[in-house]
Coordinates of C-alpha atoms and ligand atoms in Angstrom, one line a residue:
X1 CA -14.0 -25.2 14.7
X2 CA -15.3 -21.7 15.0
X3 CA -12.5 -19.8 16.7
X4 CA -12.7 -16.4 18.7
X5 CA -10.8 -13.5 17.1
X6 CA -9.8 -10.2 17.6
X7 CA -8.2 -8.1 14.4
X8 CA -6.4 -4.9 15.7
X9 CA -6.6 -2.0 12.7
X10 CA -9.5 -1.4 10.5
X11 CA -7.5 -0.1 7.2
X12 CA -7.3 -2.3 4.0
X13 CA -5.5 -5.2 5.1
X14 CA -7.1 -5.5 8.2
X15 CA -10.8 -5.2 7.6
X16 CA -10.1 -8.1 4.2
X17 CA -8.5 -10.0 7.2
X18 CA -11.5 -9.5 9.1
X19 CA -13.8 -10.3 7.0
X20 CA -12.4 -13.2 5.4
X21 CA -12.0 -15.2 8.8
X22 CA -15.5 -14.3 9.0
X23 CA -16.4 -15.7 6.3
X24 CA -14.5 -19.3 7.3
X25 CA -17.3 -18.9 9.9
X26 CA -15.0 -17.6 13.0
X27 CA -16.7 -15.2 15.3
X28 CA -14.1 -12.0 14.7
X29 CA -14.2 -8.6 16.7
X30 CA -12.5 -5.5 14.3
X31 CA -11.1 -3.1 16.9
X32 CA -10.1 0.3 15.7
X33 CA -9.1 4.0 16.9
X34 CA -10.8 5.6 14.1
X35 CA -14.1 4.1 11.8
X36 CA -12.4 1.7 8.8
X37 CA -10.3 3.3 6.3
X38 CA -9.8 6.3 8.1
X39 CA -6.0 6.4 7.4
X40 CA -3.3 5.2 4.7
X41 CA -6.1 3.4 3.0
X42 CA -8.1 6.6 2.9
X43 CA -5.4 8.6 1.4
X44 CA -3.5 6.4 -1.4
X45 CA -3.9 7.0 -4.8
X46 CA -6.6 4.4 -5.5
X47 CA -5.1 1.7 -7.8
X48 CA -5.4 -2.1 -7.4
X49 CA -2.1 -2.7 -8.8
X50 CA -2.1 -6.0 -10.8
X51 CA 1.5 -4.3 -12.5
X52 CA 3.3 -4.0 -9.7
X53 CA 4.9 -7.6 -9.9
X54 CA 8.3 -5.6 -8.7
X55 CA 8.3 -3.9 -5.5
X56 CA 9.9 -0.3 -5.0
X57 CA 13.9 -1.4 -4.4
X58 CA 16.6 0.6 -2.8
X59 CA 18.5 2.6 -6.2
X60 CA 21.7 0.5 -6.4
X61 CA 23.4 1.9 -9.1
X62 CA 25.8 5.3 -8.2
X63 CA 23.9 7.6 -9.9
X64 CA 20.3 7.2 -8.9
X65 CA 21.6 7.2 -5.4
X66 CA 23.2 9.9 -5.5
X67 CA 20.3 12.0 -6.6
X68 CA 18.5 10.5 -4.0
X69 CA 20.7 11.3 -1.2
X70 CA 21.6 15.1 -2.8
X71 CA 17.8 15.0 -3.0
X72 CA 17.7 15.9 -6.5
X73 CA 14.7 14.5 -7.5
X74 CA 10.7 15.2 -6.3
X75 CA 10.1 11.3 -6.1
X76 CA 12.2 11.1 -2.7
X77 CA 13.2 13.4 0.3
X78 CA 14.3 13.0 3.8
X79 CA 14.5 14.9 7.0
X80 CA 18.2 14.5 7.8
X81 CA 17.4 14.8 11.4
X82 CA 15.6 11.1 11.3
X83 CA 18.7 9.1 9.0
X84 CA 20.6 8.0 12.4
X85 CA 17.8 6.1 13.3
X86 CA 16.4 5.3 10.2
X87 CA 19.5 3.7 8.9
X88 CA 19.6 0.4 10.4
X89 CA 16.2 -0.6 8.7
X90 CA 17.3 1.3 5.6
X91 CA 20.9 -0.5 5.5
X92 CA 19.0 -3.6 5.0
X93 CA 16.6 -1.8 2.6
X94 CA 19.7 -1.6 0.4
X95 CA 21.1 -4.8 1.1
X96 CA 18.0 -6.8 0.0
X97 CA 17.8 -4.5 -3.2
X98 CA 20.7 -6.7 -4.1
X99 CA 20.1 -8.1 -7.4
X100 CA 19.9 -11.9 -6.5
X101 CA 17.8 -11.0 -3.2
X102 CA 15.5 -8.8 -5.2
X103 CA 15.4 -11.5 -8.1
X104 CA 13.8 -13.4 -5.3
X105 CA 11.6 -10.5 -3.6
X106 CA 10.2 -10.3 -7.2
X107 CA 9.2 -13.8 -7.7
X108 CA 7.6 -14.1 -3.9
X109 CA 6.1 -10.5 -4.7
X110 CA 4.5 -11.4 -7.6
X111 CA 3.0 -14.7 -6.5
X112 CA 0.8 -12.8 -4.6
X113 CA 0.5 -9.3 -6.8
X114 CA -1.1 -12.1 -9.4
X115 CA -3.9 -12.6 -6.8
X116 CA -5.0 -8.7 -6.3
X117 CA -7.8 -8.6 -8.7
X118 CA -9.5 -12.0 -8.6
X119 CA -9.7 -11.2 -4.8
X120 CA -10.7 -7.8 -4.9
X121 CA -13.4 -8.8 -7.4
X122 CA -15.1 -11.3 -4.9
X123 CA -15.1 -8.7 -2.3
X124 CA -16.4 -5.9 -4.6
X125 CA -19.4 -8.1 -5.8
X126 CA -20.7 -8.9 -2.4
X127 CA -20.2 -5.3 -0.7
X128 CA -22.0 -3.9 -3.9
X129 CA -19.0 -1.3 -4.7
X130 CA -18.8 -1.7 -8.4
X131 CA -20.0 2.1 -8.7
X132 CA -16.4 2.8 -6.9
X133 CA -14.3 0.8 -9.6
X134 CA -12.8 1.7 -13.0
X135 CA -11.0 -0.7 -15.2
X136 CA -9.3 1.3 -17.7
X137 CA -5.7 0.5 -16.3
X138 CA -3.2 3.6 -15.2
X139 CA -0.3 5.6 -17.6
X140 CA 3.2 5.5 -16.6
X141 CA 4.4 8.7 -18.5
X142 CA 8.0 10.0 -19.3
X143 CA 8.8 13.3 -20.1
X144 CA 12.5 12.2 -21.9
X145 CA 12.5 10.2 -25.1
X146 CA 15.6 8.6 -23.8
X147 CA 14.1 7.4 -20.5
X148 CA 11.3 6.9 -22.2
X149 CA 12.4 4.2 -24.7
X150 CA 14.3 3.1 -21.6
X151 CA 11.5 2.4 -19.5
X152 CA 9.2 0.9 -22.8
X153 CA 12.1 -1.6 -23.3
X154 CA 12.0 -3.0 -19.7
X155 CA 8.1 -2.7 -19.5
X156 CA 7.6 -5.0 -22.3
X157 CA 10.0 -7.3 -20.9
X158 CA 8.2 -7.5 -17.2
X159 CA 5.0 -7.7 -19.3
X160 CA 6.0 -10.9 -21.1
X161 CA 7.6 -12.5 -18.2
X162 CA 4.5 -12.2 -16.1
X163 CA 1.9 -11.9 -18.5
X164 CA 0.8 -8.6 -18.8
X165 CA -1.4 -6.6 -20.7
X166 CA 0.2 -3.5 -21.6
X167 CA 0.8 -1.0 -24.6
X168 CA 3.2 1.5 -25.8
X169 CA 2.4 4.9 -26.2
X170 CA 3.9 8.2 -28.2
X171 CA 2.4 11.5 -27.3
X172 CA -0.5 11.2 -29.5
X173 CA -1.2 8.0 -28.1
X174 CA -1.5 9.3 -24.8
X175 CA -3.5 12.4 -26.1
X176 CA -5.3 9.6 -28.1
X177 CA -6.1 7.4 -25.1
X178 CA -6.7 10.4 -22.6
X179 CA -7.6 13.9 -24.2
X180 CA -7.5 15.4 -20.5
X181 CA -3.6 14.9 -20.9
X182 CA -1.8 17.4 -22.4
X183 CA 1.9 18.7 -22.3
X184 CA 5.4 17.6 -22.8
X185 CA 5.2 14.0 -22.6
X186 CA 7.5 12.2 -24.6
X187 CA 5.2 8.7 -24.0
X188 CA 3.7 6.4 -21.9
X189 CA 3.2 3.0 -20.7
X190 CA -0.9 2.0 -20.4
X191 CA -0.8 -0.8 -17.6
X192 CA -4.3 -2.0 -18.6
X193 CA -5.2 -4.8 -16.2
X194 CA -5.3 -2.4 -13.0
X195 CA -8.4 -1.6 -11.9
X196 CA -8.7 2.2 -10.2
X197 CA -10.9 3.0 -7.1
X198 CA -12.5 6.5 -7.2
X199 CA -12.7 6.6 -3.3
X200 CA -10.2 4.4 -1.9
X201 CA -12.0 4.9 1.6
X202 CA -14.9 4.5 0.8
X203 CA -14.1 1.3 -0.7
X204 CA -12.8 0.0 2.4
X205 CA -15.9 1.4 4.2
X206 CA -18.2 -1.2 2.0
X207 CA -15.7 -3.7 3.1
X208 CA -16.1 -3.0 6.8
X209 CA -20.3 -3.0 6.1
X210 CA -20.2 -6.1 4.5
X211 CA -18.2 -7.7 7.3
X212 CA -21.1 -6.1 9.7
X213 CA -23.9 -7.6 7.3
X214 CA -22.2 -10.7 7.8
X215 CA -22.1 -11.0 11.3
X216 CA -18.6 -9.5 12.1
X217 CA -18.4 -7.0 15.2
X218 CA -16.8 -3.9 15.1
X219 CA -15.7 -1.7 18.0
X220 CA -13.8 1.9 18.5
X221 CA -10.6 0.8 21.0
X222 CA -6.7 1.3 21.4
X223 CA -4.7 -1.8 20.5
X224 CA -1.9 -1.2 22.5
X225 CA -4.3 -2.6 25.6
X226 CA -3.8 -5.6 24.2
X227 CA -2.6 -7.9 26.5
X228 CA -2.0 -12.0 27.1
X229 CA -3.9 -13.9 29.3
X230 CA -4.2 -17.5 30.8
X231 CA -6.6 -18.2 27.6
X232 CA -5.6 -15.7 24.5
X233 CA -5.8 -12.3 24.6
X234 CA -7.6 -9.2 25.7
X235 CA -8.1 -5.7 24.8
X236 CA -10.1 -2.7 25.8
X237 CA -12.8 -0.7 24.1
X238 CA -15.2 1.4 24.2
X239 CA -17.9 -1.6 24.7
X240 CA -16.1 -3.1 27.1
X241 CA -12.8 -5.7 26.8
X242 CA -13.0 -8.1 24.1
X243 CA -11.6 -11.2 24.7
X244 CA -10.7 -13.7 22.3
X245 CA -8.0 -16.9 21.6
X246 CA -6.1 -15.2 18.6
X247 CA -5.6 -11.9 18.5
X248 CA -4.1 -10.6 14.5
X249 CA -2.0 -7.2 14.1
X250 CA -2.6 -5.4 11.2
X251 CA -1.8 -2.0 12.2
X252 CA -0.1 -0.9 9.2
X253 CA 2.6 2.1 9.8
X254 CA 1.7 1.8 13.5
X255 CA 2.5 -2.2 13.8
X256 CA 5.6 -1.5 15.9
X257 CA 3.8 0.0 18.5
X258 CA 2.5 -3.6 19.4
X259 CA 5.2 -5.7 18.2
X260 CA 8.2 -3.7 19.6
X261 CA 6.2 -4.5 23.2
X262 CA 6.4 -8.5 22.7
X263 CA 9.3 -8.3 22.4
X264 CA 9.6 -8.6 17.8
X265 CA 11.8 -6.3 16.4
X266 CA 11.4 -5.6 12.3
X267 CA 13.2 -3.5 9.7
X268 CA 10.3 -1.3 9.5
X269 CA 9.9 2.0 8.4
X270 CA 7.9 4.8 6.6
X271 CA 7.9 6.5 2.9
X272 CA 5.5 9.2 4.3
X273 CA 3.0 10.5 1.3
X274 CA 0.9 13.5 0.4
X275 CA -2.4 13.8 -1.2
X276 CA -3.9 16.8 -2.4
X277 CA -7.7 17.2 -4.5
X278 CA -8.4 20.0 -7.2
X279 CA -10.6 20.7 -9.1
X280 CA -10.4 20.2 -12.9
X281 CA -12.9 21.0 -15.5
X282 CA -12.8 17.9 -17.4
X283 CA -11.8 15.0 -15.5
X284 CA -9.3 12.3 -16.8
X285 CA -11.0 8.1 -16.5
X286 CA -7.1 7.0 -15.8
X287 CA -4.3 8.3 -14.0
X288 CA -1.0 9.6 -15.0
X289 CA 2.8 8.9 -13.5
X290 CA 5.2 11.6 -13.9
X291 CA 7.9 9.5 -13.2
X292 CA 10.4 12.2 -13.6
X293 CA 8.8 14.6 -11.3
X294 CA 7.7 11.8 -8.9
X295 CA 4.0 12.5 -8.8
X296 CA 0.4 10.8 -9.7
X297 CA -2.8 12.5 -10.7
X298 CA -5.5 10.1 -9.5
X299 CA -9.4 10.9 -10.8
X300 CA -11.3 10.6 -7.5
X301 CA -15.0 11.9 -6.1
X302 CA -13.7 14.8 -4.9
X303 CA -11.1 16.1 -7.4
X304 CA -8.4 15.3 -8.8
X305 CA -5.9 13.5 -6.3
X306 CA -2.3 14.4 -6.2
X307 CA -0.5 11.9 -4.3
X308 CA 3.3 12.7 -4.2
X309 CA 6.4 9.7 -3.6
X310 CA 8.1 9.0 -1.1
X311 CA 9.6 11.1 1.8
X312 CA 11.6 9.2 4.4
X313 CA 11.3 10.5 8.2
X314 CA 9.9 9.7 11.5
X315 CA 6.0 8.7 10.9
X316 CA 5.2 11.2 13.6
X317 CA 7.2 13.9 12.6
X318 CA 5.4 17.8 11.2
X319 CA 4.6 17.5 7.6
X320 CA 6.8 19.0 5.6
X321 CA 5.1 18.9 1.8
X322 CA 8.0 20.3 0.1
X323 CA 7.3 17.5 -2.5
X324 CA 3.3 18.5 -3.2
X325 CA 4.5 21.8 -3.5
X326 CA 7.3 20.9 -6.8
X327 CA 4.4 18.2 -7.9
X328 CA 1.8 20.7 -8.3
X329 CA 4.0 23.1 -10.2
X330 CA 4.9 20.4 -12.8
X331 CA 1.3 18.9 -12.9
X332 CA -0.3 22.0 -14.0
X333 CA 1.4 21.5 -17.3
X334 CA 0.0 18.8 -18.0
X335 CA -3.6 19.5 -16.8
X336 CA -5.6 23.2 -15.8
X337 CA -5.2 22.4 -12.3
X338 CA -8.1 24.4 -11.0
X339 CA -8.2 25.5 -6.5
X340 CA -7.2 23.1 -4.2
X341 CA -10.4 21.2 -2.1
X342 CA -9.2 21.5 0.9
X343 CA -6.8 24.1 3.1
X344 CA -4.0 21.6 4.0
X345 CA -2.9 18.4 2.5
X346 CA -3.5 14.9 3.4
X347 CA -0.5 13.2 5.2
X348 CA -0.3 9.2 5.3
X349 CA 2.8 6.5 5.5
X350 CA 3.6 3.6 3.6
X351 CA 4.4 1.0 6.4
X352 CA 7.3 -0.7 4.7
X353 CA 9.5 -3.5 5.4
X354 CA 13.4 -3.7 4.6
X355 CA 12.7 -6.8 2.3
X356 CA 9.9 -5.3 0.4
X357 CA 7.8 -8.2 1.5
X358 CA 5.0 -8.0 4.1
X359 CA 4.5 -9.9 7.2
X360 CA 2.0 -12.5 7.4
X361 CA 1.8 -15.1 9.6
X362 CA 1.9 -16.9 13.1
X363 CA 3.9 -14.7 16.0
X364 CA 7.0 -17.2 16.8
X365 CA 6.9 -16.4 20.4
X366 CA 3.0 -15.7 21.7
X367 CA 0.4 -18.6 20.8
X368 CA -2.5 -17.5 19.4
X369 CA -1.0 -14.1 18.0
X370 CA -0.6 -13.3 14.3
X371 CA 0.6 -10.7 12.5
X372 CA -0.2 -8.9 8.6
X373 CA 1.1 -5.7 8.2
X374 CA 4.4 -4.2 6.5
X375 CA 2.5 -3.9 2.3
X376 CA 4.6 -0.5 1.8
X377 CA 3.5 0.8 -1.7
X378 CA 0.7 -1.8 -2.5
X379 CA -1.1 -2.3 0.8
X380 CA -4.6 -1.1 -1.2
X381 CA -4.1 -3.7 -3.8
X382 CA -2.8 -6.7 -1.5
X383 CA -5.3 -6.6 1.2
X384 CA -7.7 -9.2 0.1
X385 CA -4.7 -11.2 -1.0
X386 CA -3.1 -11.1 2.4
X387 CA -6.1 -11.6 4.3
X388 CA -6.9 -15.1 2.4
X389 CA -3.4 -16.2 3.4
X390 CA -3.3 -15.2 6.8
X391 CA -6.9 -17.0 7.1
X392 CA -5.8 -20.1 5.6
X393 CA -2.9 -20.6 7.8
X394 CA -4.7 -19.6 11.0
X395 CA -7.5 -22.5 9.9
X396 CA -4.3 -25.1 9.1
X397 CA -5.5 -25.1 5.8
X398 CA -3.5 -25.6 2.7
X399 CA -2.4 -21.7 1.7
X400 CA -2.9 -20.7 -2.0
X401 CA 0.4 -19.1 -2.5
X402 CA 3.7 -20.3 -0.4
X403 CA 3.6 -18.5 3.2
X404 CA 7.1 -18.9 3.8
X405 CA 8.4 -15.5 2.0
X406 CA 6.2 -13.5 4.0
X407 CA 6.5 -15.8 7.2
X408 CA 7.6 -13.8 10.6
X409 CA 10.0 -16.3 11.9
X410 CA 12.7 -14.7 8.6
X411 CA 13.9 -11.8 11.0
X412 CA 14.3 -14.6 13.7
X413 CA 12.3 -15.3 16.6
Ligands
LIG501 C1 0.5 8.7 -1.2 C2 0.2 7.2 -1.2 C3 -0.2 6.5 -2.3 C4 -0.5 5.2 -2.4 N1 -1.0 4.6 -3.5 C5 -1.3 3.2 -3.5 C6 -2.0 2.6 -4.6 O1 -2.3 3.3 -5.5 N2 -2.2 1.3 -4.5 C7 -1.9 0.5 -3.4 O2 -2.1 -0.7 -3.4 N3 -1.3 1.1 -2.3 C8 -1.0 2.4 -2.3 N4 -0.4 3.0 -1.2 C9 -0.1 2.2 -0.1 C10 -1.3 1.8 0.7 O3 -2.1 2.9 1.0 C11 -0.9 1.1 2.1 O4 0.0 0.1 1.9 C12 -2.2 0.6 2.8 O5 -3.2 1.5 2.9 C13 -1.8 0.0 4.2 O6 -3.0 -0.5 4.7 P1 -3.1 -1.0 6.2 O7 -4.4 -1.5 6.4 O8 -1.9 -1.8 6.5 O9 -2.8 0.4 7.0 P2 -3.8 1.6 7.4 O10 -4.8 1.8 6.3 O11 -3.0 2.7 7.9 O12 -4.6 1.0 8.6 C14 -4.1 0.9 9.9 C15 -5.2 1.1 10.9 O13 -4.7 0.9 12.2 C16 -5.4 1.8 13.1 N5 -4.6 2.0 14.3 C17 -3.3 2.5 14.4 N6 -2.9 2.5 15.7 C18 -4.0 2.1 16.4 C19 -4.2 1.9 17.8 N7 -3.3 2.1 18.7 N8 -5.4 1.4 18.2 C20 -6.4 1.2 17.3 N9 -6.2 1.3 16.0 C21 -5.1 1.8 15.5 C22 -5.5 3.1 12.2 O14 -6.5 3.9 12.7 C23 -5.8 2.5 10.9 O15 -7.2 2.4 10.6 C24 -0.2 4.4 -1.2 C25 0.2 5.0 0.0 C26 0.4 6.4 0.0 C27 0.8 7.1 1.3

């Protein structure tokens, strides 16, 4: 039966949510603030992650924790002022990066990390947006031997466990597979099943005009009208308010701000993230992890994208991009980093969840309310993969990977 829907957020996940229930046949309404892929989809560094079969865990031994909290390293930084209330949602962070918890994480994680390219391939065929996609995988580069051989050792392993296609690299290999590349890299690890996006944006913009081509409606609006009524739900736009029986949140970083209103209350937080474009006179086809400096170098349309790691503080807090700044120091010797595009960086936020999993599923409380937000560092790559699950369980059908990891009701009702 065809069923009246709105989806709140137009980024990634919720334009593939979109558009998959409208292509089960439902009559779906896309309500956003800002056009599709304005925001954390916009500004990521472009990769369709088929390798990332282990989310980003809380450091649990001493050491690394200690360099993160004496914020030693580029990868991480914090604003002090934000820990008080960050810590609740972080204490849990750290609890789940327990190693039997995480054992589990990484098995539900990867059930669905598995799906990311036979998903996004669909989508890319029928939106025409195979001018937007590279498929020469991504380098994970070390600027130690030790860590190096460290990192190789447990690469190999996750590659065999989960069957992927990866090789190991010395420095001539790298200069070898990438001439752009040049500068004290001990090694690398070539992930070669991801696929790279030259404009993540714009991919999400052929997303949103294939979901128009097929019928889907889309309208500027602010979802925190949203509101219940006798017969579903209802929310204002600039058209007009749309009313509809089921009503989906995928809001991303800003998902609390409807949740928190019903009533749900999730271990959600932010890793904010910086990009930055240059210019470069010969452009790398991959890009490059620094994992010791915490950076990426990302070949995009308009330059090439720095995106820098995490920095942990109130989503709406000034930026701060103390992180870009050490990142771009460090990248220049390993490519002529040319004049930044623009005046002032790009500032986005990972919307994470304490158990590295995201939320997907039926609201316990509200009928006709769903949720699918929370995909912290892979929301680009699981979009598609999401948006199939959610559809199947809002249709009752049978889902094509187990919902109950990612299922709302495990923070209670
Ligand atoms: C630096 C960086 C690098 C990254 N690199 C990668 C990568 O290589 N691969 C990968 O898979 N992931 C990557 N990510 C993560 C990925 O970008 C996110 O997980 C993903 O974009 C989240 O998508 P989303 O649709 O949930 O959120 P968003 O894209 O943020 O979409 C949320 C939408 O909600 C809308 N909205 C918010 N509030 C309202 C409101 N009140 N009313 C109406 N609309 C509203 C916004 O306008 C926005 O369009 C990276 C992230 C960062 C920051």
């Amino acid at each position: 039966m065809t069923k009246e829907i709105v989806v709140l957020g137009a980024g990634m996940v919720g334009v593939c949510t979109a558009l998959a229930l409208r292509q089960r046949g439902h009559a779906v309404v896309l309500v956003d603030r800002r056009m599709p892929g304005r925001e954390t989809s916009y500004g990521n560094a472009g990769i369709i992650q088929r390798e990332a079969v282990q989310p980003y865990a809380f450091p649990r031994e001493w050491m690394a924790a200690l360099r993160v909290i004496t914020r030693q390293g580029n990868d991480v930084h914090y604003h002090p002022a934000a820990l008080a209330s960050l810590l609740p949602a972080l204490a849990r962070y750290w609890r789940e990066s327990a190693p039997d918890r995480y054992a589990a994480t990484v098995t539900a994680y990867s059930a669905l990390i598995r799906h990311c390219l036979s998903e996004h391939e669909r989508l890319i065929s029928l939106a025409g947006a195979q001018d937007l996609v590279r498929k020469s995988g991504w380098l994970q580069a070390y600027r130690s031997a030790s860590a190096f051989d460290q990192a190789a050792r447990a690469a190999t392993e996750v590659a065999r466990q989960h069957g992927l296609d990866h090789r190991i690299l010395d420095r001539a290999g790298i200069t070898a597979a990438e001439p752009a590349w040049r500068g004290p890299m001990a090694g690398a690890i070539h992930w070669r099943d991801p696929w790279t996006i030259t404009d993540p944006g714009e991919l999400v913009s052929r997303y949103a005009a294939l979901f128009a081509k097929q019928g889907g409606i889309f309208r500027h609006g602010d979802a925190t009208t949203l509101k219940q009524q006798e017969n579903g739900w209802t929310v204002a736009t600039e058209d007009g308010p749309v009313n509809a029986a089921h009503a989906v949140i995928a809001l991303g970083p800003w998902a609390s701000a409807l949740t928190q209103p019903f009533g749900y209350r999730f271990p959600l937080f932010v890793k904010r993230g910086y990009h930055r474009h240059y210019a470069v006179e010969s452009m790398p086809a991959m890009p490059l992890l620094d994992v010791e400096n915490g950076f990426m170098l990302a070949p995009m349309k308009r330059g090439l994208r720095l995106t820098t790691g995490a920095e942990f503080a109130h989503h709406d807090a000034a930026p701060t991009p103390v992180q870009l700044r050490n990142a771009e120091r460090h990248a220049r010797e390993l490519v002529h980093l040319g004049a930044a595009v623009e005046d002032t960086p790009w500032l986005g936020a990972r919307p994470c969840v304490a158990d590295m999993r995201p939320v997907v599923g039926r609201a316990p409380r509200h009928r006709g309310l769903w949720f699918n937000f929370g995909h912290g560092h892979q929301g680009f790559t699981l979009g598609p993969v999401t948006a199939r699950l959610l559809a199947e369980l809002m249709d009752e059908d049978q889902p094509f990977v187990d919902p109950g990891p990612y299922d709302p009701i495990r923070f209670g009702a």
